Structure formats: structure tokens, C-alpha cells
Coordinates of C-alpha atoms in Angstrom, one line a residue:
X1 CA -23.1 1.4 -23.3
X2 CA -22.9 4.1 -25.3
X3 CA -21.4 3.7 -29.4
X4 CA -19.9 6.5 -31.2
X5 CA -22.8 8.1 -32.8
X6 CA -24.6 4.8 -32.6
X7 CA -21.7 3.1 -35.3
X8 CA -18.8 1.5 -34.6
X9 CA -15.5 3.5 -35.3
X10 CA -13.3 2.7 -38.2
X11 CA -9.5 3.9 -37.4
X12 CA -7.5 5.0 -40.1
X13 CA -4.3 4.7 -39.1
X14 CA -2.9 1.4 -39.0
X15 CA 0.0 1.0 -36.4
X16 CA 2.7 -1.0 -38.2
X17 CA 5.6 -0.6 -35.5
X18 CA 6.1 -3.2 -32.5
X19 CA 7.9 -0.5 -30.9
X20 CA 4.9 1.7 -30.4
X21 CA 4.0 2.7 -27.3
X22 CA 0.6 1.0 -26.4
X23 CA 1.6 -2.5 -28.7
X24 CA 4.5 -2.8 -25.9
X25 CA 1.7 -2.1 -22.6
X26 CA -0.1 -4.9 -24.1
X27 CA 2.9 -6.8 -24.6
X28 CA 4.0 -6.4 -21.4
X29 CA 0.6 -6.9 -19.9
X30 CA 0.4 -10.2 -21.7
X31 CA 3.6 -11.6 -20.0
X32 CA 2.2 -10.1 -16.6
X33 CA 4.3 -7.6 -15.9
X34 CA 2.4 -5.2 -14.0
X35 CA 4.9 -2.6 -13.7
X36 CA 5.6 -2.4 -17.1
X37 CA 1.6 -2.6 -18.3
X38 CA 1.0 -0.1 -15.7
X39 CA -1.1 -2.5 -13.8
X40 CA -3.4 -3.4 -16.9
X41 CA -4.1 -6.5 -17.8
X42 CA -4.4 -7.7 -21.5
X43 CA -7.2 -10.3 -22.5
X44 CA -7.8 -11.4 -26.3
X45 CA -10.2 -12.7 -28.6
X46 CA -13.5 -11.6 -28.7
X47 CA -15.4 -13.5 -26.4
X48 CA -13.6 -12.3 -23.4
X49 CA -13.4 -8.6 -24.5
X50 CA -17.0 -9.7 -24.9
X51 CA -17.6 -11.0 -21.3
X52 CA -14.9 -7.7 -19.9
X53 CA -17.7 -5.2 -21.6
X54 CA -20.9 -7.4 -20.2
X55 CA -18.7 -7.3 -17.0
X56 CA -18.6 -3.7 -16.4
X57 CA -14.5 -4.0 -16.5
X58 CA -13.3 -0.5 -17.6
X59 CA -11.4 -1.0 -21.0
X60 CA -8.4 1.2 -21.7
X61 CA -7.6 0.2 -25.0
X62 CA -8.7 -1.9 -27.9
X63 CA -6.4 -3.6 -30.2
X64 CA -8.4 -4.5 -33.8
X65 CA -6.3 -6.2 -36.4
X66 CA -6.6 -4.4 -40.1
X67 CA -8.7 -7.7 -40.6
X68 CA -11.4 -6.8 -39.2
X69 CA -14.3 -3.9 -38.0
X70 CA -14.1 -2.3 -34.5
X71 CA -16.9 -4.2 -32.3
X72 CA -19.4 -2.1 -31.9
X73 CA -20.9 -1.1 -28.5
X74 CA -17.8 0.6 -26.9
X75 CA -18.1 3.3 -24.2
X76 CA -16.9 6.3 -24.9
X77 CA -13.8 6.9 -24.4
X78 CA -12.2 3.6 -25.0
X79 CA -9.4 4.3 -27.1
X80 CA -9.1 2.3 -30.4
X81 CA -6.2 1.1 -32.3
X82 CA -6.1 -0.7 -35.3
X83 CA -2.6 -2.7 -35.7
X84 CA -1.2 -4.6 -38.6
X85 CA -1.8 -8.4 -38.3
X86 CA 1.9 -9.5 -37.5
X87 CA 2.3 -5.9 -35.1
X88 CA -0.7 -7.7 -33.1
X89 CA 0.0 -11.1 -33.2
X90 CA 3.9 -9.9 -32.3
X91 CA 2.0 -8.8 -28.7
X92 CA -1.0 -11.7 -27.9
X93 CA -0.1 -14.9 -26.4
X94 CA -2.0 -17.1 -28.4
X95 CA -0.5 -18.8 -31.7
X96 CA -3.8 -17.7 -33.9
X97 CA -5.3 -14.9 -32.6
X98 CA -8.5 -13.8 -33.5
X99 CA -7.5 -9.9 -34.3
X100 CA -8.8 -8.3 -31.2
X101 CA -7.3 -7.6 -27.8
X102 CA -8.0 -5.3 -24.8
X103 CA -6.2 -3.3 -21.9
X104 CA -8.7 -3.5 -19.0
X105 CA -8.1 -2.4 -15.2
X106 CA -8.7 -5.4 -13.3
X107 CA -11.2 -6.1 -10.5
X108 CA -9.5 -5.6 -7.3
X109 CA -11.7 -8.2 -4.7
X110 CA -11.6 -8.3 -0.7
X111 CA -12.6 -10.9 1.4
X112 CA -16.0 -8.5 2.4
X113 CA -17.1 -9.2 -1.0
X114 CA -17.6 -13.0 -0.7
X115 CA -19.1 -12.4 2.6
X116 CA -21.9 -10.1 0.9
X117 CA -24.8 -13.1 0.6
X118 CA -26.1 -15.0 3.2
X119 CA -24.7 -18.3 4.2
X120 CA -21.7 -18.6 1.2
X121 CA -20.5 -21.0 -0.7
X122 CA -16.1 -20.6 -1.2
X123 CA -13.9 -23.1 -3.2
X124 CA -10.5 -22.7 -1.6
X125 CA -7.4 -23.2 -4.0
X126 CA -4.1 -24.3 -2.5
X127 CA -1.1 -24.6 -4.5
X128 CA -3.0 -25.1 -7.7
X129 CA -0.1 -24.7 -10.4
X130 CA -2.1 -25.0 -13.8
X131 CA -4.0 -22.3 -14.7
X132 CA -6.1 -24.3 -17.2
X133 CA -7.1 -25.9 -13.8
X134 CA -7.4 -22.7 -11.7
X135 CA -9.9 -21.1 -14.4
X136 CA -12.2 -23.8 -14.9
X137 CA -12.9 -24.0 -11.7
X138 CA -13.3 -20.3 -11.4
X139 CA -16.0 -20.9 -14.3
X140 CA -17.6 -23.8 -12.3
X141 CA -17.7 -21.6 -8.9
X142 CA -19.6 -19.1 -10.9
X143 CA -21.7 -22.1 -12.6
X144 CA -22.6 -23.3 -9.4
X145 CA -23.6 -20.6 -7.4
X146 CA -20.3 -20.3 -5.3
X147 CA -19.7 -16.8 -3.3
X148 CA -15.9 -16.5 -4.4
X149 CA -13.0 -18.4 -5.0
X150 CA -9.7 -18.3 -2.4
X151 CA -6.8 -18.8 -3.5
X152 CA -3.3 -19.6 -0.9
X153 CA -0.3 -18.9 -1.4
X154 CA 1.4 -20.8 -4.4
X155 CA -1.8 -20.9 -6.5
X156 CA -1.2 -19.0 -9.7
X157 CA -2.6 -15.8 -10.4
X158 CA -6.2 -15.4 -11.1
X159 CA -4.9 -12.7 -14.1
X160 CA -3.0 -15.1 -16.0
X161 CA -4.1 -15.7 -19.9
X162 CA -4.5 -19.1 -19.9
X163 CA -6.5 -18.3 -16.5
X164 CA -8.6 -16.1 -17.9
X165 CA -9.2 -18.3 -20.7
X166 CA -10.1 -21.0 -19.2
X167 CA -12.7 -19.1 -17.0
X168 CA -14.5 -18.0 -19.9
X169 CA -15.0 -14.6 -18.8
X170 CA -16.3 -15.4 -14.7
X171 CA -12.8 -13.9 -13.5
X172 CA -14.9 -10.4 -14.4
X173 CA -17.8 -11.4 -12.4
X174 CA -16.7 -13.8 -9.4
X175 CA -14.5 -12.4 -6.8
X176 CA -11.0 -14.0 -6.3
X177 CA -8.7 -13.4 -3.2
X178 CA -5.8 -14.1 -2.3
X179 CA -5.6 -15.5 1.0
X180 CA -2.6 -16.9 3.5
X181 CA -3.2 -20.0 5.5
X182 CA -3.8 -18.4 8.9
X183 CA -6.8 -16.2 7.0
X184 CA -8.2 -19.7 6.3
X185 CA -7.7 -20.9 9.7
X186 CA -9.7 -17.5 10.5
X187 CA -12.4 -18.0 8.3
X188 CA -13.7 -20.7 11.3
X189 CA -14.2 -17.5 13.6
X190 CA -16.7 -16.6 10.8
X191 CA -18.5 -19.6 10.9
X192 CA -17.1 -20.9 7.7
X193 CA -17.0 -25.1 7.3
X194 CA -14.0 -25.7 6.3
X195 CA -14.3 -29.1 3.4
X196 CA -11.3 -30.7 2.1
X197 CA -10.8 -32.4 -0.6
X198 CA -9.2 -36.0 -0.4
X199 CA -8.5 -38.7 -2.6
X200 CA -9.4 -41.2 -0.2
X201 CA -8.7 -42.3 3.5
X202 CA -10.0 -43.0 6.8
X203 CA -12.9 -40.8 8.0
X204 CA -13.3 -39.4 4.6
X205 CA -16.6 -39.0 3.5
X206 CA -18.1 -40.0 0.1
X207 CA -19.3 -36.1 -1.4
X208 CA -23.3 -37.2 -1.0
X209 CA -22.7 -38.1 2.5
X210 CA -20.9 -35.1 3.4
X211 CA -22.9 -32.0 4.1
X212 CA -22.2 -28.7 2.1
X213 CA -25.3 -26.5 3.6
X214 CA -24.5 -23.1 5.5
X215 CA -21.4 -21.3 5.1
X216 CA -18.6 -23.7 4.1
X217 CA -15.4 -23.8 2.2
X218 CA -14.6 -26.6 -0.2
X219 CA -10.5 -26.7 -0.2
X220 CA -8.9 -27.9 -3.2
X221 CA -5.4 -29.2 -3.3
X222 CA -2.0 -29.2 -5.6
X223 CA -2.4 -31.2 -8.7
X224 CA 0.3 -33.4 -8.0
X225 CA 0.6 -33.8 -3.8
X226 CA -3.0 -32.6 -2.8
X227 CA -3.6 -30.8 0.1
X228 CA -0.6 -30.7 2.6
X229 CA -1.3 -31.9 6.3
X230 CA -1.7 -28.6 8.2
X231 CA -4.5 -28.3 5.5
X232 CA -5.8 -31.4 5.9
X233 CA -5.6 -31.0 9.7
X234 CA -7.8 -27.9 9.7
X235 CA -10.8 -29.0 8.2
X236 CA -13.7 -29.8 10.0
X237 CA -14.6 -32.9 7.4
X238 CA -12.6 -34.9 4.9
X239 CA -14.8 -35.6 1.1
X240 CA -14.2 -37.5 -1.3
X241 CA -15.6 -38.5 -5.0
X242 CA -15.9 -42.4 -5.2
X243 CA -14.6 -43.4 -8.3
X244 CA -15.8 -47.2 -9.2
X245 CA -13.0 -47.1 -12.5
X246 CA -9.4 -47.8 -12.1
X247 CA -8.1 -44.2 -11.2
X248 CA -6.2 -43.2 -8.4
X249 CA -7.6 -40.1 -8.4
X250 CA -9.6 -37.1 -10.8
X251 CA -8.2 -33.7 -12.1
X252 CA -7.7 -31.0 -9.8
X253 CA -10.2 -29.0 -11.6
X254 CA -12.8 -31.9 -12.4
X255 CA -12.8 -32.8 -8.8
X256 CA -13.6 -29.4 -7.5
X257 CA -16.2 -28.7 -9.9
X258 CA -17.7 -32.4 -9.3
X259 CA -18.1 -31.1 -4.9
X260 CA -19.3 -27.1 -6.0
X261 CA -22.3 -29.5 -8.4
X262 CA -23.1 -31.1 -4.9
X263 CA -23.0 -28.4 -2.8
X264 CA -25.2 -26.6 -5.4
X265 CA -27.7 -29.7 -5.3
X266 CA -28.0 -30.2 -1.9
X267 CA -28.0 -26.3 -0.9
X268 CA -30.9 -26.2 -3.9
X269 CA -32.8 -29.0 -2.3
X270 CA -32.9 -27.3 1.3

């Protein structure tokens, strides 16, 4: 990527108004409204404007406190603004922000791009409300070698901060879709194993008993009710994680990552 003349740039002006123009896209982008970011999204801190340039995402704008420098390594092109601290902090999410933030134009992902390797591993999300739950297990897909993550109706949104957080920076890299419940059902006519996750019952499997080789889809349920019954009804297996302590059951987003570490060791093994 190329830097201005090989040095980062160093702003002059110092934006000290919340009413400028830009400060409220990335205010606006921050609370996810698209219409009013002009379908940017805002991510902060530098490790994820760190992970958006590895990425290849295509940055609009970067916000740098008076704090601190511009990071260097910016395309050219990338517009630069340097804000006050409270102007900045006024826009960001976070309650001590680290004096950057970005304007990016998000991925947009299609179903053909999970389909792209041979024989892919999916994590299916259904109704996963917490996006601290939602991310990490974005981050584990990525960790563990998953195709792409699905996500049904009344999941939240892959571009939410505390989504994007939580991933670490794999919401650039793995592809998310959003999917409805009869593409699931469809997935079958593509050869796709559909997996879902249980807390326990009869004819569920423990995880390494279960087998997660060829194309398959590990569905993960709502935090608090699980998978509903027309999900549970389309799967071709039940699995479950014994769990030997006293525990009903384990975090939406430990449980999923706990099956995609199977299905990576077993798939690895063949």
C-alpha cells in the first residue's frame, strides 16, 4: 500500500465542531444507520483499522485524535482528519477510545462465495441476539478453517461494533450471509449436512461421535431458547458437547466454537 511520499501525513487542521460534516457520517455510521452514513460503516481503535487495511477493505476516511500521529501505510487517497479529542470521542461508541476511527465500505458476501472451496465447512447462526456472541464465533469460523458463517433471520448484524469487535477483525476476511430458513432447508439440494446444535436429548450425539467431514453446516441456536423445532426438525443429526460439571448448558458462542474445533480436528485427520 502506498504512503504519502513514504511518511505518514500530519493534518493541520484540527476539526473542533461535532457538527461537521464527516464527524456526523461517522456518528451515524456508528449507531448503524446506513442511510444516514451513506452505507459506510465506522470501526475504531487501531487494531481493526489495522485488520480493515490488511483486509483489503476500502477506507474512506480516517479519524486521528490531535493525540496522536496518522498511522502510516495509507493508500492514497484515503482522506485524513484529525479531530479534537472530545469531537471524536463525541462520535465512537466506546467509553475510552483509543483516538483513531475509520469510514470503510463494507464487504458485501453471496452465498457463491462460501461455496468457492471444496467440500465447506458453514456455522449457521439462528436468532443469535448478542453480538459479543455473534463475533466470536465469526473469529472462531475463521480460526478453524470454516467456509463462511450464515446467519437467519433474527441474528444481529454482522456490522455491528460490538460485532466487529468481538471478531477481531475476521468480519473483513470471512464471508457472512444472511440467509432465510427455506435457503437453509435448500442448502440440502447442495449437499450440505445440516448439524444442529443441542443441549441434550434423545438421538443426540456427543460432538466426537458425530461426523463433521464433507460439506456440512453446524447450526447454532438463540442464547436463551436454542434452536426452535422446524430447525431442529431439519437437520440430518443432533450434537452435543457433554458437559461432566453441573451446567445445563455452554455459551452460545463457546459451544459453537467448541463443534467448528472438532470439525477442524476430524476434517484435519482425514
Amino acid at each position: 500500500m502506498g504512503e504519502r511520499n513514504g511518511m505518514a501525513e500530519m493534518p493541520g487542521f484540527v476539526v473542533t465542531s461535532r457538527a461537521n460534516a464527516r464527524v456526523k457520517q461517522l456518528r451515524a455510521a456508528t449507531a448503524g444507520n446506513t442511510r444516514l452514513s451513506g452505507g459506510l460503516v465506522a470501526i475504531e481503535g487501531e487494531t481493526l483499522v489495522g485488520e480493515a487495511l490488511r483486509s483489503g477493505l476500502m477506507l474512506k476516511t480516517v479519524f486521528v485524535s490531535e493525540r496522536r500521529e496518522v498511522p502510516r501505510g495509507l493508500p492514497a487517497g484515503v482522506e485524513v482528519l484529525r479531530c479534537s479529542n472530545e469531537v471524536l470521542q463525541s462520535a465512537v461508541e466506546t467509553q475510552s477510545p483509543q483516538g483513531i476511527a475509520a469510514l470503510v465500505l463494507p464487504k458485501v458476501w453471496e452465498m457463491a462465495d462460501v461455496f468457492k472451496v471444496t467440500e465447506p465447512l458453514l456455522l449457521i447462526a439462528v436468532g443469535l441476539q448478542d453480538p459479543g456472541n455473534l463475533g466470536t464465533l465469526i473469529r472462531s469460523a475463521e480460526a478453524f478453517g470454516a467456509a463462511g458463517v450464515l446467519v437467519a433471520t433474527g441474528t444481529v448484524g454482522a456490522w455491528n461494533q460490538k460485532v466487529l469487535r468481538a471478531s477481531a477483525g475476521s468480519v473483513f476476511r470471512v464471508p457472512v450471509v444472511q440467509v432465510t430458513e427455506a435457503e437453509v432447508v435448500g442448502l440440502r439440494e447442495r449437499g450440505v449436512k445440516l448439524l444442529a446444535a443441542v443441549a441434550s436429548g434423545i438421538g443426540a450425539l456427543p460432538a466426537a461421535t458425530a461426523s463433521f467431514k464433507g460439506t456440512c453446516g453446524v447450526m447454532i441456536g438463540n442464547e436463551g431458547a436454542g434452536l426452535g423445532a422446524s430447525w431442529v426438525a431439519m437437520a440430518d443429526a443432533l450434537v452435543t458437547i457433554p458437559c461432566p460439571g453441573a451446567v445445563e448448558s455452554l455459551n452460545a458462542a463457546v459451544a459453537g466454537s467448541v463443534l467448528l474445533y472438532e470439525a477442524s480436528r476430524q476434517r484435519s485427520a482425514a
